Short mmCIF file of C-alpha atoms in Angstrom, two decimals:
data_model
loop_
_atom_site.label_atom_id
_atom_site.label_comp_id
_atom_site.label_asym_id
_atom_site.label_seq_id
_atom_site.Cartn_x
_atom_site.Cartn_y
_atom_site.Cartn_z
CA MET S 1 -13.02 -25.03 -28.72
CA SER S 2 -15.25 -22.06 -29.44
CA LYS S 3 -13.61 -18.73 -30.17
CA PHE S 4 -16.43 -17.07 -28.30
CA THR S 5 -16.19 -16.35 -24.60
CA VAL S 6 -18.98 -15.91 -22.11
CA GLU S 7 -18.54 -13.64 -19.11
CA VAL S 8 -20.99 -14.15 -16.26
CA LYS S 9 -21.46 -11.42 -13.65
CA VAL S 10 -24.05 -11.61 -10.84
CA GLY S 11 -25.52 -14.62 -12.59
CA VAL S 12 -26.10 -12.73 -15.84
CA PRO S 13 -24.52 -14.23 -18.99
CA GLN S 14 -23.22 -11.58 -21.36
CA TYR S 15 -21.73 -12.80 -24.60
CA THR S 16 -18.59 -11.24 -25.99
CA TRP S 17 -16.64 -11.98 -29.13
CA GLY S 18 -13.08 -13.20 -28.67
CA ASP S 19 -12.24 -13.57 -32.36
CA GLY S 20 -11.67 -9.96 -33.32
CA TYR S 21 -15.30 -9.23 -34.15
CA HIS S 22 -15.54 -5.71 -35.49
CA LEU S 23 -18.16 -3.45 -37.02
CA ASN S 24 -17.14 -4.09 -40.61
CA GLY S 25 -20.32 -2.43 -41.80
CA ALA S 26 -19.11 0.81 -40.23
CA VAL S 27 -16.49 1.27 -42.94
CA SER S 28 -19.32 1.98 -45.36
CA PRO S 29 -20.11 5.68 -45.89
CA ASP S 30 -23.79 4.67 -45.71
CA SER S 31 -23.56 3.36 -42.13
CA ILE S 32 -25.63 5.43 -39.73
CA LEU S 33 -22.52 5.71 -37.56
CA ASN S 34 -20.98 7.74 -40.34
CA THR S 35 -24.04 9.64 -41.54
CA ILE S 36 -25.57 10.62 -38.19
CA VAL S 37 -23.63 9.51 -35.09
CA PHE S 38 -20.12 10.72 -35.89
CA PRO S 39 -21.36 14.06 -37.31
CA THR S 40 -23.27 14.59 -34.04
CA LEU S 41 -20.20 13.79 -31.96
CA ASP S 42 -18.08 16.09 -34.12
CA LYS S 43 -20.03 19.02 -32.67
CA LEU S 44 -18.50 18.36 -29.25
CA THR S 45 -15.79 20.67 -27.99
CA GLU S 46 -12.13 19.67 -27.96
CA GLY S 47 -11.35 17.23 -25.15
CA SER S 48 -14.95 16.08 -24.61
CA VAL S 49 -15.31 12.50 -23.39
CA VAL S 50 -17.55 9.97 -25.16
CA ALA S 51 -18.42 6.74 -23.33
CA ASP S 52 -18.61 3.60 -25.44
CA PHE S 53 -20.57 1.03 -23.45
CA GLY S 54 -19.75 -2.44 -24.76
CA CYS S 55 -16.68 -1.15 -26.59
CA GLY S 56 -15.01 -4.48 -27.36
CA GLU S 57 -11.46 -3.94 -28.57
CA GLY S 58 -12.40 -0.51 -29.88
CA ARG S 59 -14.68 -1.48 -32.76
CA ILE S 60 -16.16 2.04 -32.97
CA ALA S 61 -13.08 3.99 -31.95
CA GLN S 62 -11.14 2.28 -34.75
CA LYS S 63 -13.60 3.61 -37.35
CA ALA S 64 -13.92 7.14 -35.99
CA PRO S 65 -10.71 8.51 -37.58
CA PHE S 66 -12.06 7.70 -41.05
CA TYR S 67 -15.39 9.47 -40.67
CA SER S 68 -14.99 11.91 -37.79
CA ASN S 69 -12.94 14.98 -36.98
CA ARG S 70 -12.51 13.38 -33.54
CA PRO S 71 -12.36 16.33 -31.13
CA TYR S 72 -13.35 13.91 -28.36
CA ILE S 73 -11.76 11.15 -26.29
CA PHE S 74 -13.25 7.66 -26.03
CA ARG S 75 -13.68 5.97 -22.68
CA GLY S 76 -14.71 2.37 -23.16
CA PHE S 77 -16.54 -0.03 -20.86
CA GLU S 78 -16.50 -3.74 -21.64
CA ILE S 79 -17.23 -6.92 -19.67
CA ASN S 80 -14.52 -8.99 -21.38
CA PRO S 81 -11.10 -8.36 -19.76
CA ALA S 82 -9.24 -9.63 -22.85
CA ALA S 83 -11.09 -7.13 -25.04
CA VAL S 84 -10.25 -4.32 -22.63
CA GLU S 85 -6.58 -5.28 -22.80
CA GLY S 86 -6.80 -5.22 -26.59
CA PHE S 87 -8.45 -1.79 -26.56
CA ASN S 88 -5.83 -0.26 -24.27
CA ARG S 89 -2.99 -1.86 -26.19
CA GLY S 90 -4.33 -0.64 -29.52
CA PHE S 91 -4.90 2.91 -28.29
CA ALA S 92 -1.83 3.21 -26.06
CA HIS S 93 -0.60 6.15 -28.17
CA THR S 94 -3.83 8.10 -27.53
CA LEU S 95 -5.84 9.37 -24.56
CA ASP S 96 -8.54 6.75 -25.23
CA ARG S 97 -8.87 4.14 -22.49
CA ALA S 98 -11.15 1.24 -21.58
CA GLU S 99 -11.95 -0.58 -18.36
CA VAL S 100 -13.76 -3.74 -17.30
CA ALA S 101 -17.37 -3.04 -16.34
CA ASP S 102 -20.64 -4.92 -15.95
CA LEU S 103 -23.33 -2.76 -17.54
CA THR S 104 -26.00 -4.31 -15.33
CA ARG S 105 -24.21 -2.83 -12.31
CA LEU S 106 -22.53 0.21 -13.79
CA ASP S 107 -20.46 2.39 -11.46
CA VAL S 108 -18.30 5.21 -12.84
CA GLY S 109 -18.17 7.23 -9.64
CA GLN S 110 -18.65 10.96 -10.16
CA THR S 111 -17.60 10.87 -13.82
CA ARG S 112 -20.07 12.38 -16.27
CA PHE S 113 -19.85 12.08 -20.05
CA ASP S 114 -20.49 14.52 -22.89
CA ALA S 115 -22.03 11.77 -25.06
CA ALA S 116 -22.33 7.99 -25.11
CA LEU S 117 -22.83 4.97 -27.35
CA LEU S 118 -24.57 1.67 -26.62
CA TRP S 119 -24.12 0.10 -30.03
CA ARG S 120 -25.36 -3.41 -30.82
CA VAL S 121 -25.07 -4.37 -27.15
CA LEU S 122 -28.37 -4.20 -25.26
CA HIS S 123 -30.03 -7.07 -27.16
CA SER S 124 -27.32 -9.44 -25.86
CA ILE S 125 -28.12 -8.64 -22.24
CA PRO S 126 -31.09 -10.45 -20.65
CA LYS S 127 -34.33 -8.50 -21.07
CA ASP S 128 -34.94 -8.15 -17.33
CA TYR S 129 -31.84 -5.93 -17.11
CA HIS S 130 -32.54 -3.60 -20.05
CA GLN S 131 -34.14 -0.84 -17.99
CA ALA S 132 -31.42 -1.06 -15.33
CA VAL S 133 -28.70 -0.76 -17.98
CA LEU S 134 -30.28 2.33 -19.53
CA ALA S 135 -30.92 3.84 -16.10
CA GLY S 136 -27.30 3.31 -15.10
CA ILE S 137 -26.04 4.90 -18.31
CA ALA S 138 -28.44 7.83 -17.92
CA THR S 139 -26.84 8.70 -14.58
CA THR S 140 -23.42 8.99 -16.25
CA LEU S 141 -24.52 11.65 -18.77
CA LYS S 142 -24.15 15.39 -18.42
CA PRO S 143 -27.31 17.46 -19.04
CA GLY S 144 -27.70 17.86 -22.79
CA ALA S 145 -25.52 14.84 -23.57
CA SER S 146 -26.63 12.50 -26.37
CA LEU S 147 -26.88 8.71 -26.12
CA HIS S 148 -26.86 6.71 -29.36
CA VAL S 149 -28.34 3.21 -29.15
CA ALA S 150 -28.76 0.46 -31.75
CA VAL S 151 -30.62 -2.77 -30.95
CA LEU S 152 -31.81 -5.80 -32.90
CA SER S 153 -35.25 -5.34 -34.43
CA GLU S 154 -38.08 -7.82 -34.89
CA ARG S 155 -37.65 -7.12 -38.61
CA ASP S 156 -34.29 -8.94 -38.60
CA TRP S 157 -33.72 -12.07 -40.68
CA LYS S 158 -32.77 -14.12 -37.62
CA LYS S 159 -36.18 -13.54 -36.08
CA VAL S 160 -37.84 -14.43 -39.39
CA ASP S 161 -35.83 -17.65 -39.67
CA LEU S 162 -36.56 -18.62 -36.06
CA GLU S 163 -40.25 -18.00 -36.67
CA ARG S 164 -40.19 -20.20 -39.76
CA LEU S 165 -38.66 -23.00 -37.67
CA GLY S 166 -41.29 -22.54 -34.96
CA LEU S 167 -38.64 -21.50 -32.43
CA TYR S 168 -39.37 -17.80 -31.96
CA ARG S 169 -40.66 -16.65 -28.56
CA PRO S 170 -42.02 -13.07 -28.67
CA GLY S 171 -40.87 -10.80 -25.86
CA GLU S 172 -38.19 -13.24 -24.65
CA MET S 173 -34.51 -13.93 -25.21
CA ASN S 174 -34.22 -16.24 -28.21
CA ASP S 175 -31.41 -18.70 -28.84
CA CYS S 176 -30.15 -17.79 -32.32
CA TYR S 177 -27.60 -20.58 -32.60
CA PRO S 178 -29.93 -22.71 -34.78
CA VAL S 179 -30.00 -20.00 -37.48
CA MET S 180 -26.53 -18.46 -37.27
CA GLY S 181 -24.16 -20.15 -34.83
CA ALA S 182 -23.77 -23.32 -36.86
CA ALA S 183 -22.78 -21.28 -39.92
CA LEU S 184 -20.00 -19.60 -37.96
CA GLU S 185 -18.57 -22.48 -35.95
CA PRO S 186 -20.08 -25.85 -36.87
CA GLN S 187 -18.07 -27.65 -34.18
CA ALA S 188 -19.15 -25.37 -31.36
CA ILE S 189 -22.17 -26.05 -29.21
CA PHE S 190 -23.42 -23.14 -27.14
CA ASN S 191 -26.44 -20.93 -26.71
CA TRP S 192 -26.62 -17.58 -28.50
CA PRO S 193 -29.42 -15.65 -26.74
CA LEU S 194 -30.56 -12.40 -28.34
CA TYR S 195 -33.56 -10.17 -27.78
CA PHE S 196 -35.51 -8.67 -30.69
CA PHE S 197 -36.98 -5.25 -29.92
CA ARG S 198 -40.46 -4.29 -31.04
CA GLY S 199 -40.94 -0.96 -32.78
CA GLY S 200 -40.97 1.87 -30.23
CA GLU S 201 -39.90 -0.41 -27.36
CA LEU S 202 -36.41 1.07 -27.01
CA ALA S 203 -37.69 4.65 -27.05
CA GLY S 204 -40.19 3.74 -24.35
CA LEU S 205 -37.49 2.27 -22.12
CA GLY S 206 -35.42 5.43 -22.48
CA GLU S 207 -38.34 7.62 -21.50
CA GLN S 208 -38.92 5.50 -18.38
CA VAL S 209 -35.40 6.30 -17.14
CA GLY S 210 -35.64 10.02 -17.85
CA LEU S 211 -34.11 10.23 -21.34
CA ARG S 212 -35.74 12.19 -24.16
CA GLU S 213 -35.90 10.62 -27.62
CA VAL S 214 -34.90 13.04 -30.40
CA ASN S 215 -34.34 10.68 -33.33
CA GLN S 216 -35.68 7.21 -34.05
CA GLN S 217 -35.38 5.18 -37.23
CA PRO S 218 -34.99 1.64 -38.58
CA ILE S 219 -31.54 0.86 -39.96
CA ARG S 220 -29.77 -1.99 -41.73
CA GLU S 221 -26.10 -2.67 -41.07
CA GLU S 222 -23.69 -5.32 -42.31
CA SER S 223 -22.76 -8.23 -40.05
CA GLY S 224 -19.34 -8.29 -38.44
CA PHE S 225 -18.92 -11.87 -39.68
CA GLU S 226 -17.80 -12.38 -43.26
CA ILE S 227 -19.71 -15.60 -43.86
CA LEU S 228 -22.97 -13.94 -42.77
CA ARG S 229 -22.30 -10.95 -45.02
CA GLN S 230 -21.95 -13.39 -47.90
CA THR S 231 -24.98 -15.55 -47.14
CA LYS S 232 -27.52 -13.41 -45.28
CA PRO S 233 -29.19 -9.99 -45.65
CA PRO S 234 -27.91 -7.02 -43.63
CA ILE S 235 -28.97 -6.99 -39.98
CA SER S 236 -32.06 -4.97 -39.06
CA TYR S 237 -31.72 -2.65 -36.08
CA ASP S 238 -33.70 0.08 -34.38
CA TYR S 239 -31.66 3.24 -33.83
CA VAL S 240 -32.63 5.82 -31.21
CA GLU S 241 -30.82 8.98 -30.22
CA PHE S 242 -31.64 10.13 -26.70
CA VAL S 243 -30.74 13.34 -24.91
CA LYS S 244 -30.31 13.75 -21.16
CA PRO S 245 -32.55 16.70 -20.15
#
């Protein structure tokens, strides 16, 4: 049986990792989380609240103590109930908390955040919902709050391999199981749909929902899976920092 779980809300499949997938690349001092994102968040005042959309079991919050002064509190949102339980269990001694949420229909009431992260998440959600996800997140931000987003880029090795096999479909969700799933779990049979963003595409989506882009750059980060770190190049992402006007 596959270790991976698939949560489906309002007919939208959103893949989550049930095997303890973490951002192993974030332990590197060279990770953009540690060179740009955490230093930006460190400028927040004591007690500020940072939303982590697609938080998993706390993959970013677990790294923050190593590279951040951490004046802020994490509030996580994750579609996988088991991951939310893991987050809250792991951070029970802190003020950090997570809750189950579907990012395609985000509702946080009147809560507004001082900053937010959408890290390696949006490319796993069907393309038709990308603008709605960003629009929903934008409504949760206080004026002046920053939103840090990383998405898969068309420069990534998975796209290159799919293209070589004649399987790549530009501008659509692409099943990446043929180039990576079999290496992870040869006995498992399931789809692994991911979307590869074109250069400038993410920044354009943010502008459409009223966010202002202040930093945009290509980045390369290590995979969260050991076998892929050993056999494949680092993953290529587009990073954009937005600010809510």
